[in-house]
PDB file of C-alpha atoms and ligand atoms in Angstrom:
ATOM      1  CA  MET A  24       8.223 -11.978   6.762  1.00 91.00           C
ATOM      2  CA  ALA A  25       7.905  -8.569   5.117  1.00 96.00           C
ATOM      3  CA  LYS A  26      10.065  -7.602   2.208  1.00 97.00           C
ATOM      4  CA  LEU A  27      11.756  -4.291   2.941  1.00 97.00           C
ATOM      5  CA  ILE A  28      11.901  -2.019  -0.090  1.00 98.00           C
ATOM      6  CA  ALA A  29      13.921   1.204   0.140  1.00 98.00           C
ATOM      7  CA  VAL A  30      13.087   3.914  -2.379  1.00 98.00           C
ATOM      8  CA  PHE A  31      16.138   6.117  -2.677  1.00 98.00           C
ATOM      9  CA  ASN A  32      18.274   8.324  -4.835  1.00 96.00           C
ATOM     10  CA  ILE A  33      20.890  10.790  -3.583  1.00 95.00           C
ATOM     11  CA  LYS A  34      19.273  13.345  -5.853  1.00 94.00           C
ATOM     12  CA  GLY A  35      16.205  15.267  -4.723  1.00 95.00           C
ATOM     13  CA  GLY A  36      12.991  15.688  -6.675  1.00 95.00           C
ATOM     14  CA  VAL A  37      13.375  12.559  -8.815  1.00 96.00           C
ATOM     15  CA  GLY A  38      10.093  10.956  -7.732  1.00 97.00           C
ATOM     16  CA  LYS A  39      10.956   8.902  -4.654  1.00 98.00           C
ATOM     17  CA  THR A  40       7.854   9.950  -2.732  1.00 98.00           C
ATOM     18  CA  THR A  41       5.503   9.782  -5.717  1.00 98.00           C
ATOM     19  CA  THR A  42       6.755   6.268  -6.427  1.00 98.00           C
ATOM     20  CA  THR A  43       6.507   5.115  -2.813  1.00 98.00           C
ATOM     21  CA  VAL A  44       2.956   6.407  -2.422  1.00 98.00           C
ATOM     22  CA  ASN A  45       1.672   4.923  -5.679  1.00 98.00           C
ATOM     23  CA  LEU A  46       3.399   1.559  -5.353  1.00 98.00           C
ATOM     24  CA  ALA A  47       2.370   1.182  -1.712  1.00 98.00           C
ATOM     25  CA  TYR A  48      -1.233   1.901  -2.636  1.00 98.00           C
ATOM     26  CA  LEU A  49      -1.116  -0.659  -5.455  1.00 98.00           C
ATOM     27  CA  ALA A  50       0.565  -3.286  -3.262  1.00 98.00           C
ATOM     28  CA  ALA A  51      -2.140  -2.811  -0.633  1.00 98.00           C
ATOM     29  CA  SER A  52      -4.859  -2.999  -3.255  1.00 97.00           C
ATOM     30  CA  TYR A  53      -3.450  -6.346  -4.401  1.00 96.00           C
ATOM     31  CA  GLY A  54      -3.874  -7.651  -0.868  1.00 96.00           C
ATOM     32  CA  TYR A  55      -0.358  -7.212   0.539  1.00 97.00           C
ATOM     33  CA  LYS A  56      -0.394  -5.943   4.085  1.00 97.00           C
ATOM     34  CA  THR A  57       1.685  -2.823   3.465  1.00 98.00           C
ATOM     35  CA  LEU A  58       3.525  -0.304   5.621  1.00 98.00           C
ATOM     36  CA  ILE A  59       5.161   2.913   4.489  1.00 98.00           C
ATOM     37  CA  TRP A  60       7.853   4.417   6.642  1.00 98.00           C
ATOM     38  CA  ASP A  61       8.144   8.100   5.821  1.00 98.00           C
ATOM     39  CA  MET A  62      11.798   8.434   6.794  1.00 97.00           C
ATOM     40  CA  ASP A  63      12.082  11.904   5.250  1.00 98.00           C
ATOM     41  CA  PRO A  64      11.589  14.760   7.729  1.00 97.00           C
ATOM     42  CA  GLN A  65      10.035  16.765   4.880  1.00 96.00           C
ATOM     43  CA  GLY A  66       7.034  14.493   5.520  1.00 98.00           C
ATOM     44  CA  ALA A  67       5.753  14.451   1.940  1.00 98.00           C
ATOM     45  CA  ALA A  68       4.504  10.845   2.031  1.00 98.00           C
ATOM     46  CA  SER A  69       2.677  11.537   5.304  1.00 98.00           C
ATOM     47  CA  PHE A  70       1.150  14.622   3.675  1.00 97.00           C
ATOM     48  CA  TYR A  71      -0.128  12.600   0.704  1.00 97.00           C
ATOM     49  CA  PHE A  72      -1.949  10.303   3.134  1.00 97.00           C
ATOM     50  CA  ARG A  73      -3.259  13.230   5.200  1.00 97.00           C
ATOM     51  CA  VAL A  74      -1.338  11.980   8.210  1.00 97.00           C
ATOM     52  CA  LYS A  75       0.366  14.434  10.552  1.00 96.00           C
ATOM     53  CA  ASP A  76       4.163  14.376  10.222  1.00 96.00           C
ATOM     54  CA  LYS A  77       4.601  13.795  13.903  1.00 96.00           C
ATOM     55  CA  VAL A  78       5.686  10.790  15.944  1.00 95.00           C
ATOM     56  CA  LYS A  79       5.053  10.756  19.680  1.00 94.00           C
ATOM     57  CA  GLY A  80       8.405  11.206  21.422  1.00 92.00           C
ATOM     58  CA  GLY A  81      10.109  11.718  18.054  1.00 93.00           C
ATOM     59  CA  LEU A  82      12.751   9.270  16.933  1.00 92.00           C
ATOM     60  CA  ASN A  83      13.445   8.254  20.518  1.00 89.00           C
ATOM     61  CA  GLY A  84       9.842   7.103  20.755  1.00 89.00           C
ATOM     62  CA  LEU A  85      10.613   4.547  18.065  1.00 90.00           C
ATOM     63  CA  LEU A  86      13.669   3.224  19.821  1.00 84.00           C
ATOM     64  CA  LYS A  87      11.952   2.145  23.018  1.00 80.00           C
ATOM     65  CA  SER A  88      10.284  -1.162  22.214  1.00 75.00           C
ATOM     66  CA  LYS A  89       8.286  -3.063  19.636  1.00 73.00           C
ATOM     67  CA  LYS A  90       5.052  -2.026  21.330  1.00 80.00           C
ATOM     68  CA  GLU A  91       6.055   1.612  21.184  1.00 85.00           C
ATOM     69  CA  VAL A  92       6.698   1.436  17.441  1.00 90.00           C
ATOM     70  CA  TYR A  93       3.288  -0.154  16.874  1.00 89.00           C
ATOM     71  CA  GLN A  94       1.562   2.596  18.777  1.00 91.00           C
ATOM     72  CA  ARG A  95       3.027   5.151  16.423  1.00 94.00           C
ATOM     73  CA  ILE A  96       1.759   3.542  13.238  1.00 96.00           C
ATOM     74  CA  LYS A  97      -1.245   5.283  11.689  1.00 97.00           C
ATOM     75  CA  GLY A  98      -3.976   3.942   9.476  1.00 97.00           C
ATOM     76  CA  THR A  99      -4.671   5.436   6.059  1.00 98.00           C
ATOM     77  CA  ASP A 100      -7.939   5.705   4.151  1.00 97.00           C
ATOM     78  CA  TYR A 101      -7.022   2.479   2.356  1.00 98.00           C
ATOM     79  CA  ARG A 102      -7.377  -1.141   3.299  1.00 96.00           C
ATOM     80  CA  ASN A 103      -4.086  -2.974   4.038  1.00 97.00           C
ATOM     81  CA  LEU A 104      -2.097   0.268   4.052  1.00 98.00           C
ATOM     82  CA  GLU A 105      -0.562   1.817   7.165  1.00 98.00           C
ATOM     83  CA  ILE A 106       2.090   4.456   7.706  1.00 98.00           C
ATOM     84  CA  LEU A 107       4.803   5.205  10.202  1.00 97.00           C
ATOM     85  CA  PRO A 108       4.863   8.980   9.813  1.00 98.00           C
ATOM     86  CA  ALA A 109       7.715  11.407   9.398  1.00 98.00           C
ATOM     87  CA  ASP A 110       8.900  13.546  12.286  1.00 97.00           C
ATOM     88  CA  GLN A 111      11.096  16.622  12.547  1.00 97.00           C
ATOM     89  CA  SER A 112      13.480  14.710  14.814  1.00 95.00           C
ATOM     90  CA  TYR A 113      14.489  12.561  11.826  1.00 96.00           C
ATOM     91  CA  ARG A 114      16.616  15.520  10.740  1.00 96.00           C
ATOM     92  CA  LEU A 115      19.085  14.516  13.442  1.00 94.00           C
ATOM     93  CA  MET A 116      18.625  10.812  12.887  1.00 93.00           C
ATOM     94  CA  ASP A 117      22.303   9.878  12.605  1.00 92.00           C
ATOM     95  CA  GLN A 118      23.226  11.746  15.738  1.00 90.00           C
ATOM     96  CA  GLU A 119      20.236  10.533  17.752  1.00 87.00           C
ATOM     97  CA  LEU A 120      20.743   6.912  16.770  1.00 87.00           C
ATOM     98  CA  ARG A 121      24.391   7.091  17.750  1.00 86.00           C
ATOM     99  CA  ASN A 122      23.501   8.649  21.096  1.00 84.00           C
ATOM    100  CA  ALA A 123      20.656   6.264  21.826  1.00 77.00           C
ATOM    101  CA  ARG A 124      22.470   3.093  21.009  1.00 61.00           C
ATOM    102  CA  ARG A 125      26.061   4.228  21.438  1.00 58.00           C
ATOM    103  CA  LYS A 126      26.621   2.380  18.239  1.00 65.00           C
ATOM    104  CA  SER A 127      26.363   3.111  14.594  1.00 66.00           C
ATOM    105  CA  ALA A 128      23.448   4.986  13.066  1.00 67.00           C
ATOM    106  CA  ARG A 129      23.308   2.071  10.646  1.00 72.00           C
ATOM    107  CA  ASP A 130      21.312   0.260  13.327  1.00 77.00           C
ATOM    108  CA  VAL A 131      18.284   2.132  12.044  1.00 86.00           C
ATOM    109  CA  ARG A 132      17.070  -1.132  10.522  1.00 81.00           C
ATOM    110  CA  ASN A 133      16.369  -2.421  14.056  1.00 84.00           C
ATOM    111  CA  ILE A 134      13.414  -0.030  14.235  1.00 90.00           C
ATOM    112  CA  LEU A 135      11.665  -1.982  11.500  1.00 91.00           C
ATOM    113  CA  LYS A 136      12.819  -5.449  12.531  1.00 87.00           C
ATOM    114  CA  PRO A 137       9.943  -6.163  14.947  1.00 86.00           C
ATOM    115  CA  LEU A 138       7.429  -5.064  12.305  1.00 91.00           C
ATOM    116  CA  LYS A 139       8.596  -7.523   9.692  1.00 90.00           C
ATOM    117  CA  ASP A 140       6.277 -10.270  10.897  1.00 92.00           C
ATOM    118  CA  GLU A 141       3.252  -7.979  10.721  1.00 94.00           C
ATOM    119  CA  TYR A 142       3.466  -6.898   7.090  1.00 97.00           C
ATOM    120  CA  ASP A 143       4.050  -8.429   3.679  1.00 97.00           C
ATOM    121  CA  VAL A 144       5.738  -5.333   2.302  1.00 98.00           C
ATOM    122  CA  ILE A 145       7.433  -2.343   3.951  1.00 98.00           C
ATOM    123  CA  LEU A 146       8.299   0.575   1.668  1.00 98.00           C
ATOM    124  CA  VAL A 147      10.584   3.294   2.958  1.00 98.00           C
ATOM    125  CA  ASP A 148      10.468   6.772   1.454  1.00 98.00           C
ATOM    126  CA  CYS A 149      14.053   7.887   2.075  1.00 98.00           C
ATOM    127  CA  PRO A 150      15.302  11.480   2.280  1.00 98.00           C
ATOM    128  CA  PRO A 151      17.577  12.639  -0.555  1.00 96.00           C
ATOM    129  CA  ASN A 152      20.919  12.344   1.178  1.00 92.00           C
ATOM    130  CA  LEU A 153      23.218   9.462   1.812  1.00 94.00           C
ATOM    131  CA  SER A 154      23.416   9.761   5.568  1.00 94.00           C
ATOM    132  CA  GLU A 155      24.686   6.968   7.789  1.00 93.00           C
ATOM    133  CA  SER A 156      21.158   5.965   8.744  1.00 94.00           C
ATOM    134  CA  VAL A 157      20.002   5.859   5.121  1.00 96.00           C
ATOM    135  CA  ALA A 158      23.051   3.716   4.310  1.00 95.00           C
ATOM    136  CA  GLY A 159      22.090   1.398   7.170  1.00 93.00           C
ATOM    137  CA  LEU A 160      18.516   1.206   5.989  1.00 95.00           C
ATOM    138  CA  ILE A 161      19.651   0.367   2.466  1.00 96.00           C
ATOM    139  CA  SER A 162      22.085  -2.306   3.556  1.00 94.00           C
ATOM    140  CA  GLY A 163      19.339  -3.973   5.591  1.00 93.00           C
ATOM    141  CA  ALA A 164      16.755  -3.787   2.806  1.00 96.00           C
ATOM    142  CA  ASP A 165      15.665  -6.640   0.570  1.00 96.00           C
ATOM    143  CA  PHE A 166      15.359  -4.369  -2.409  1.00 98.00           C
ATOM    144  CA  LEU A 167      16.507  -0.906  -3.434  1.00 98.00           C
ATOM    145  CA  LEU A 168      14.430   0.967  -5.986  1.00 98.00           C
ATOM    146  CA  VAL A 169      16.139   4.014  -7.491  1.00 98.00           C
ATOM    147  CA  PRO A 170      13.987   6.449  -9.469  1.00 97.00           C
ATOM    148  CA  ALA A 171      16.085   8.547 -11.831  1.00 96.00           C
ATOM    149  CA  ILE A 172      15.398  11.301 -14.341  1.00 96.00           C
ATOM    150  CA  PRO A 173      17.231  10.609 -17.614  1.00 95.00           C
ATOM    151  CA  THR A 174      19.728  13.450 -17.423  1.00 94.00           C
ATOM    152  CA  ILE A 175      23.492  13.319 -17.216  1.00 91.00           C
ATOM    153  CA  LEU A 176      23.604  14.827 -13.742  1.00 90.00           C
ATOM    154  CA  SER A 177      20.912  12.522 -12.405  1.00 90.00           C
ATOM    155  CA  LEU A 178      22.766   9.461 -13.677  1.00 91.00           C
ATOM    156  CA  ARG A 179      25.941  10.795 -12.128  1.00 92.00           C
ATOM    157  CA  THR A 180      24.298  10.515  -8.704  1.00 93.00           C
ATOM    158  CA  VAL A 181      23.232   6.954  -9.537  1.00 94.00           C
ATOM    159  CA  GLU A 182      26.865   6.119 -10.303  1.00 93.00           C
ATOM    160  CA  GLN A 183      27.916   7.737  -7.031  1.00 94.00           C
ATOM    161  CA  LEU A 184      25.350   5.623  -5.204  1.00 96.00           C
ATOM    162  CA  PHE A 185      26.468   2.373  -6.857  1.00 94.00           C
ATOM    163  CA  LYS A 186      30.093   3.207  -6.098  1.00 95.00           C
ATOM    164  CA  PHE A 187      29.266   3.913  -2.469  1.00 96.00           C
ATOM    165  CA  MET A 188      27.338   0.650  -2.178  1.00 96.00           C
ATOM    166  CA  ASN A 189      30.186  -1.340  -3.679  1.00 95.00           C
ATOM    167  CA  THR A 190      32.831   0.187  -1.469  1.00 95.00           C
ATOM    168  CA  SER A 191      31.065   0.943   1.811  1.00 94.00           C
ATOM    169  CA  LEU A 192      28.229  -1.505   2.388  1.00 93.00           C
ATOM    170  CA  LYS A 193      28.859  -4.971   3.747  1.00 90.00           C
ATOM    171  CA  THR A 194      25.515  -6.219   2.526  1.00 92.00           C
ATOM    172  CA  ARG A 195      23.845  -4.858  -0.570  1.00 94.00           C
ATOM    173  CA  PRO A 196      20.244  -5.363  -1.582  1.00 96.00           C
ATOM    174  CA  GLU A 197      19.107  -6.298  -5.048  1.00 96.00           C
ATOM    175  CA  THR A 198      18.976  -2.904  -6.795  1.00 97.00           C
ATOM    176  CA  ARG A 199      17.082  -1.596  -9.801  1.00 97.00           C
ATOM    177  CA  ILE A 200      16.806   1.861 -11.255  1.00 96.00           C
ATOM    178  CA  PHE A 201      13.895   3.020 -13.335  1.00 97.00           C
ATOM    179  CA  PHE A 202      13.427   6.214 -15.279  1.00 96.00           C
ATOM    180  CA  SER A 203      10.852   8.744 -14.231  1.00 96.00           C
ATOM    181  CA  GLN A 204       9.698  12.118 -15.538  1.00 97.00           C
ATOM    182  CA  VAL A 205      10.625  10.858 -18.993  1.00 96.00           C
ATOM    183  CA  GLU A 206       9.949  13.153 -21.929  1.00 94.00           C
ATOM    184  CA  LYS A 207       9.655  10.851 -24.900  1.00 87.00           C
ATOM    185  CA  ARG A 208      10.031  13.678 -27.391  1.00 89.00           C
ATOM    186  CA  ARG A 209      13.374  14.778 -25.979  1.00 92.00           C
ATOM    187  CA  ALA A 210      16.087  13.072 -27.973  1.00 92.00           C
ATOM    188  CA  MET A 211      18.508  13.453 -25.082  1.00 92.00           C
ATOM    189  CA  HIS A 212      16.184  11.510 -22.743  1.00 94.00           C
ATOM    190  CA  GLN A 213      15.799   8.710 -25.283  1.00 92.00           C
ATOM    191  CA  GLU A 214      19.519   8.528 -25.878  1.00 93.00           C
ATOM    192  CA  ILE A 215      20.411   8.429 -22.195  1.00 94.00           C
ATOM    193  CA  ILE A 216      17.803   5.751 -21.456  1.00 93.00           C
ATOM    194  CA  GLU A 217      18.864   3.536 -24.344  1.00 92.00           C
ATOM    195  CA  LYS A 218      22.550   3.833 -23.477  1.00 91.00           C
ATOM    196  CA  PHE A 219      21.960   3.183 -19.793  1.00 91.00           C
ATOM    197  CA  ILE A 220      19.717   0.183 -20.312  1.00 89.00           C
ATOM    198  CA  LEU A 221      22.111  -1.294 -22.844  1.00 87.00           C
ATOM    199  CA  LYS A 222      25.069  -0.923 -20.496  1.00 87.00           C
ATOM    200  CA  ASN A 223      23.229  -1.847 -17.282  1.00 87.00           C
ATOM    201  CA  SER A 224      20.507  -4.235 -18.355  1.00 85.00           C
ATOM    202  CA  ASP A 225      20.886  -6.158 -15.080  1.00 89.00           C
ATOM    203  CA  PHE A 226      20.200  -3.047 -13.006  1.00 92.00           C
ATOM    204  CA  ALA A 227      17.418  -1.353 -14.946  1.00 94.00           C
ATOM    205  CA  PHE A 228      13.708  -1.911 -14.999  1.00 95.00           C
ATOM    206  CA  HIS A 229      12.012  -1.457 -18.346  1.00 93.00           C
ATOM    207  CA  THR A 230       8.979   0.487 -17.175  1.00 96.00           C
ATOM    208  CA  LEU A 231       9.311   4.211 -17.881  1.00 96.00           C
ATOM    209  CA  ILE A 232       7.157   6.744 -16.063  1.00 97.00           C
ATOM    210  CA  PRO A 233       6.538   9.799 -18.281  1.00 97.00           C
ATOM    211  CA  ILE A 234       6.498  13.380 -17.132  1.00 97.00           C
ATOM    212  CA  SER A 235       2.875  14.259 -16.523  1.00 96.00           C
ATOM    213  CA  SER A 236       1.099  17.174 -14.952  1.00 95.00           C
ATOM    214  CA  GLU A 237      -1.620  14.673 -13.958  1.00 94.00           C
ATOM    215  CA  LEU A 238       0.796  13.128 -11.464  1.00 96.00           C
ATOM    216  CA  GLU A 239       1.555  16.499  -9.942  1.00 94.00           C
ATOM    217  CA  LYS A 240      -2.124  16.837  -9.074  1.00 93.00           C
ATOM    218  CA  MET A 241      -1.596  14.237  -6.338  1.00 96.00           C
ATOM    219  CA  GLY A 242      -0.504  17.216  -4.248  1.00 92.00           C
ATOM    220  CA  VAL A 243      -3.996  18.666  -4.609  1.00 94.00           C
ATOM    221  CA  SER A 244      -6.145  15.544  -4.441  1.00 95.00           C
ATOM    222  CA  LEU A 245      -4.010  14.036  -1.658  1.00 97.00           C
ATOM    223  CA  GLU A 246      -4.783  10.611  -3.000  1.00 97.00           C
ATOM    224  CA  PRO A 247      -2.568   8.061  -4.710  1.00 98.00           C
ATOM    225  CA  PHE A 248      -2.721   8.401  -8.481  1.00 98.00           C
ATOM    226  CA  PRO A 249      -4.108   4.865  -9.103  1.00 98.00           C
ATOM    227  CA  LYS A 250      -6.946   5.697  -6.710  1.00 97.00           C
ATOM    228  CA  THR A 251      -8.097   8.831  -8.552  1.00 97.00           C
ATOM    229  CA  SER A 252      -7.292   7.505 -12.042  1.00 97.00           C
ATOM    230  CA  PRO A 253      -7.609   3.708 -11.990  1.00 97.00           C
ATOM    231  CA  SER A 254      -7.720   3.256 -15.746  1.00 96.00           C
ATOM    232  CA  HIS A 255      -5.167   5.935 -16.726  1.00 97.00           C
ATOM    233  CA  HIS A 256      -2.174   4.655 -18.692  1.00 97.00           C
ATOM    234  CA  ILE A 257       0.175   5.981 -15.985  1.00 98.00           C
ATOM    235  CA  THR A 258      -1.626   3.775 -13.460  1.00 98.00           C
ATOM    236  CA  GLN A 259      -0.953   0.856 -15.792  1.00 98.00           C
ATOM    237  CA  LEU A 260       2.728   1.816 -15.844  1.00 98.00           C
ATOM    238  CA  TYR A 261       2.889   1.835 -12.027  1.00 98.00           C
ATOM    239  CA  GLN A 262       1.188  -1.570 -12.094  1.00 98.00           C
ATOM    240  CA  MET A 263       3.895  -2.789 -14.480  1.00 98.00           C
ATOM    241  CA  LEU A 264       6.583  -1.352 -12.235  1.00 98.00           C
ATOM    242  CA  TRP A 265       5.093  -3.180  -9.245  1.00 98.00           C
ATOM    243  CA  GLU A 266       4.969  -6.389 -11.294  1.00 98.00           C
ATOM    244  CA  GLU A 267       8.685  -6.001 -12.064  1.00 97.00           C
ATOM    245  CA  ILE A 268       9.338  -5.719  -8.311  1.00 98.00           C
ATOM    246  CA  GLU A 269       7.071  -8.687  -7.543  1.00 98.00           C
ATOM    247  CA  SER A 270       9.008 -10.732 -10.014  1.00 97.00           C
ATOM    248  CA  GLU A 271      12.423  -9.736  -8.577  1.00 97.00           C
ATOM    249  CA  LEU A 272      11.300 -10.475  -5.033  1.00 97.00           C
ATOM    250  CA  ALA A 273       9.320 -13.597  -5.977  1.00 96.00           C
ATOM    251  CA  LEU A 274       6.254 -12.144  -4.268  1.00 96.00           C
ATOM    252  CA  THR A 275       2.906 -13.827  -4.716  1.00 94.00           C
ATOM    253  CA  ARG A 276      -0.259 -11.839  -4.320  1.00 94.00           C
ATOM    254  CA  PRO A 277      -2.081 -12.729  -1.113  1.00 91.00           C
ATOM    255  CA  SER A 278      -5.517 -12.178  -2.613  1.00 64.00           C
ATOM    256  CA  ILE A 279      -7.339 -10.715  -5.564  1.00 60.00           C
ATOM    257  CA  LEU A 280      -9.699  -8.519  -3.656  1.00 54.00           C
ATOM    258  CA  GLY A 281      -9.239  -5.630  -6.078  1.00 50.00           C
ATOM    259  CA  PHE A 282      -8.677  -2.004  -5.307  1.00 51.00           C
ATOM    260  CA  SER A 283      -8.965  -0.943  -1.716  1.00 46.00           C
ATOM    261  CA  SER A 284     -11.275   1.873  -0.923  1.00 46.00           C
TER     262      SER A 284
HETATM  263  N1  LIG B 310       6.353  11.619 -13.530  1.00 92.03           N
HETATM  264  C1  LIG B 310       6.175  12.865 -13.066  1.00 92.03           C
HETATM  265  N2  LIG B 310       5.713  13.852 -13.861  1.00 92.03           N
HETATM  266  C2  LIG B 310       5.544  15.107 -13.415  1.00 92.03           C
HETATM  267  N3  LIG B 310       5.804  15.490 -12.162  1.00 92.03           N
HETATM  268  C3  LIG B 310       6.270  14.544 -11.309  1.00 92.03           C
HETATM  269  C4  LIG B 310       6.480  13.190 -11.699  1.00 92.03           C
HETATM  270  N4  LIG B 310       6.943  12.499 -10.636  1.00 92.03           N
HETATM  271  C5  LIG B 310       7.009  13.378  -9.636  1.00 92.03           C
HETATM  272  N5  LIG B 310       6.624  14.605 -10.033  1.00 92.03           N
HETATM  273  C6  LIG B 310       6.590  15.843  -9.251  1.00 92.03           C
HETATM  274  O1  LIG B 310       7.943  16.214  -9.004  1.00 92.03           O
HETATM  275  C7  LIG B 310       8.089  16.708  -7.690  1.00 92.03           C
HETATM  276  C8  LIG B 310       9.093  15.832  -6.952  1.00 92.03           C
HETATM  277  O2  LIG B 310       8.561  14.514  -6.835  1.00 92.03           O
HETATM  278  P1  LIG B 310       8.767  13.686  -5.503  1.00 92.03           P
HETATM  279  O3  LIG B 310       8.388  14.512  -4.320  1.00 92.03           O
HETATM  280  O4  LIG B 310       8.111  12.386  -5.672  1.00 92.03           O
HETATM  281  O5  LIG B 310      10.353  13.514  -5.559  1.00 92.03           O
HETATM  282  P2  LIG B 310      11.336  13.087  -4.391  1.00 92.03           P
HETATM  283  O6  LIG B 310      12.464  12.380  -5.043  1.00 92.03           O
HETATM  284  O7  LIG B 310      10.609  12.363  -3.338  1.00 92.03           O
HETATM  285  O8  LIG B 310      11.797  14.504  -3.842  1.00 92.03           O
HETATM  286  P3  LIG B 310      12.647  14.776  -2.494  1.00 92.03           P
HETATM  287  O9  LIG B 310      14.044  14.388  -2.841  1.00 92.03           O
HETATM  288  O10 LIG B 310      12.471  16.235  -2.268  1.00 92.03           O
HETATM  289  O11 LIG B 310      12.060  13.928  -1.417  1.00 92.03           O
HETATM  290  C9  LIG B 310       6.693  16.696  -7.073  1.00 92.03           C
HETATM  291  O12 LIG B 310       6.125  17.953  -7.222  1.00 92.03           O
HETATM  292  C10 LIG B 310       5.937  15.673  -7.898  1.00 92.03           C
HETATM  293  O13 LIG B 310       4.555  15.942  -7.957  1.00 92.03           O
HETATM  294 MG1  LIG B 311      10.477  12.732  -1.282  1.00 92.03          MG
END
């Protein structure tokens, strides 16, 4: 039964897609059968895997049956890693889900339900807004990973998210935030991280991802960072981040086949 990991923050540009792409690649390379759902109509995760951000029949195509969802999954260049691409129709996801099911858009999790037996890990790259469907996805997830930049405003959105989860979600996944785009030399970053981790040690991972122009080059290479730079220290940090998730979810590696190619 796959573990469903939602990667989300209300704030845009904090590294949700970068994290999803790199962690999914690493998970697959460790032998986990891995699926990414690019739930963001911007289609950035699909772009990184050179997959067209188009789903046959749009969102409605995913609501038909298990078989129909399968048919819309695409392979990537990497072993064990598949992707359910983004589609423009996801922009109206709340509305379309309500129309299709005459129920709540929170039923979005039903789209992934039939896939749970087929994968070990499903990572969802969420769009940066707390829509009804994103809330539904989160409440049905096994784990919520929240990338955050160590700034006051970014942490404010994390607080808003936690407050929303506490007041509006019936079921809440295990949740961890981690800091990304960290500038070690900025005293303000250090201070915010230390304060946050001290106050929220139960909710914070210890791995910090630094700001790095190397990571931005993923947009040019269109390959996950650990693929192009397997021995880079940032790859090691993503490996540590994945290990923190493995530990929280009590995941055991299916094999030690090494990096996929
Ligand atoms: N650690 C980092 N250092 C430098 N640049 C980074 C880092 N992480 C991500 N970026 C860059 O920041 C930009 C935003 O990252 P990303 O697309 O992963 O964020 P996002 O949260 O998914 O954004 P959105 O909310 O728009 O979906 C991208 O150009 C990406 O290459
Ligand atoms: Mg994104």
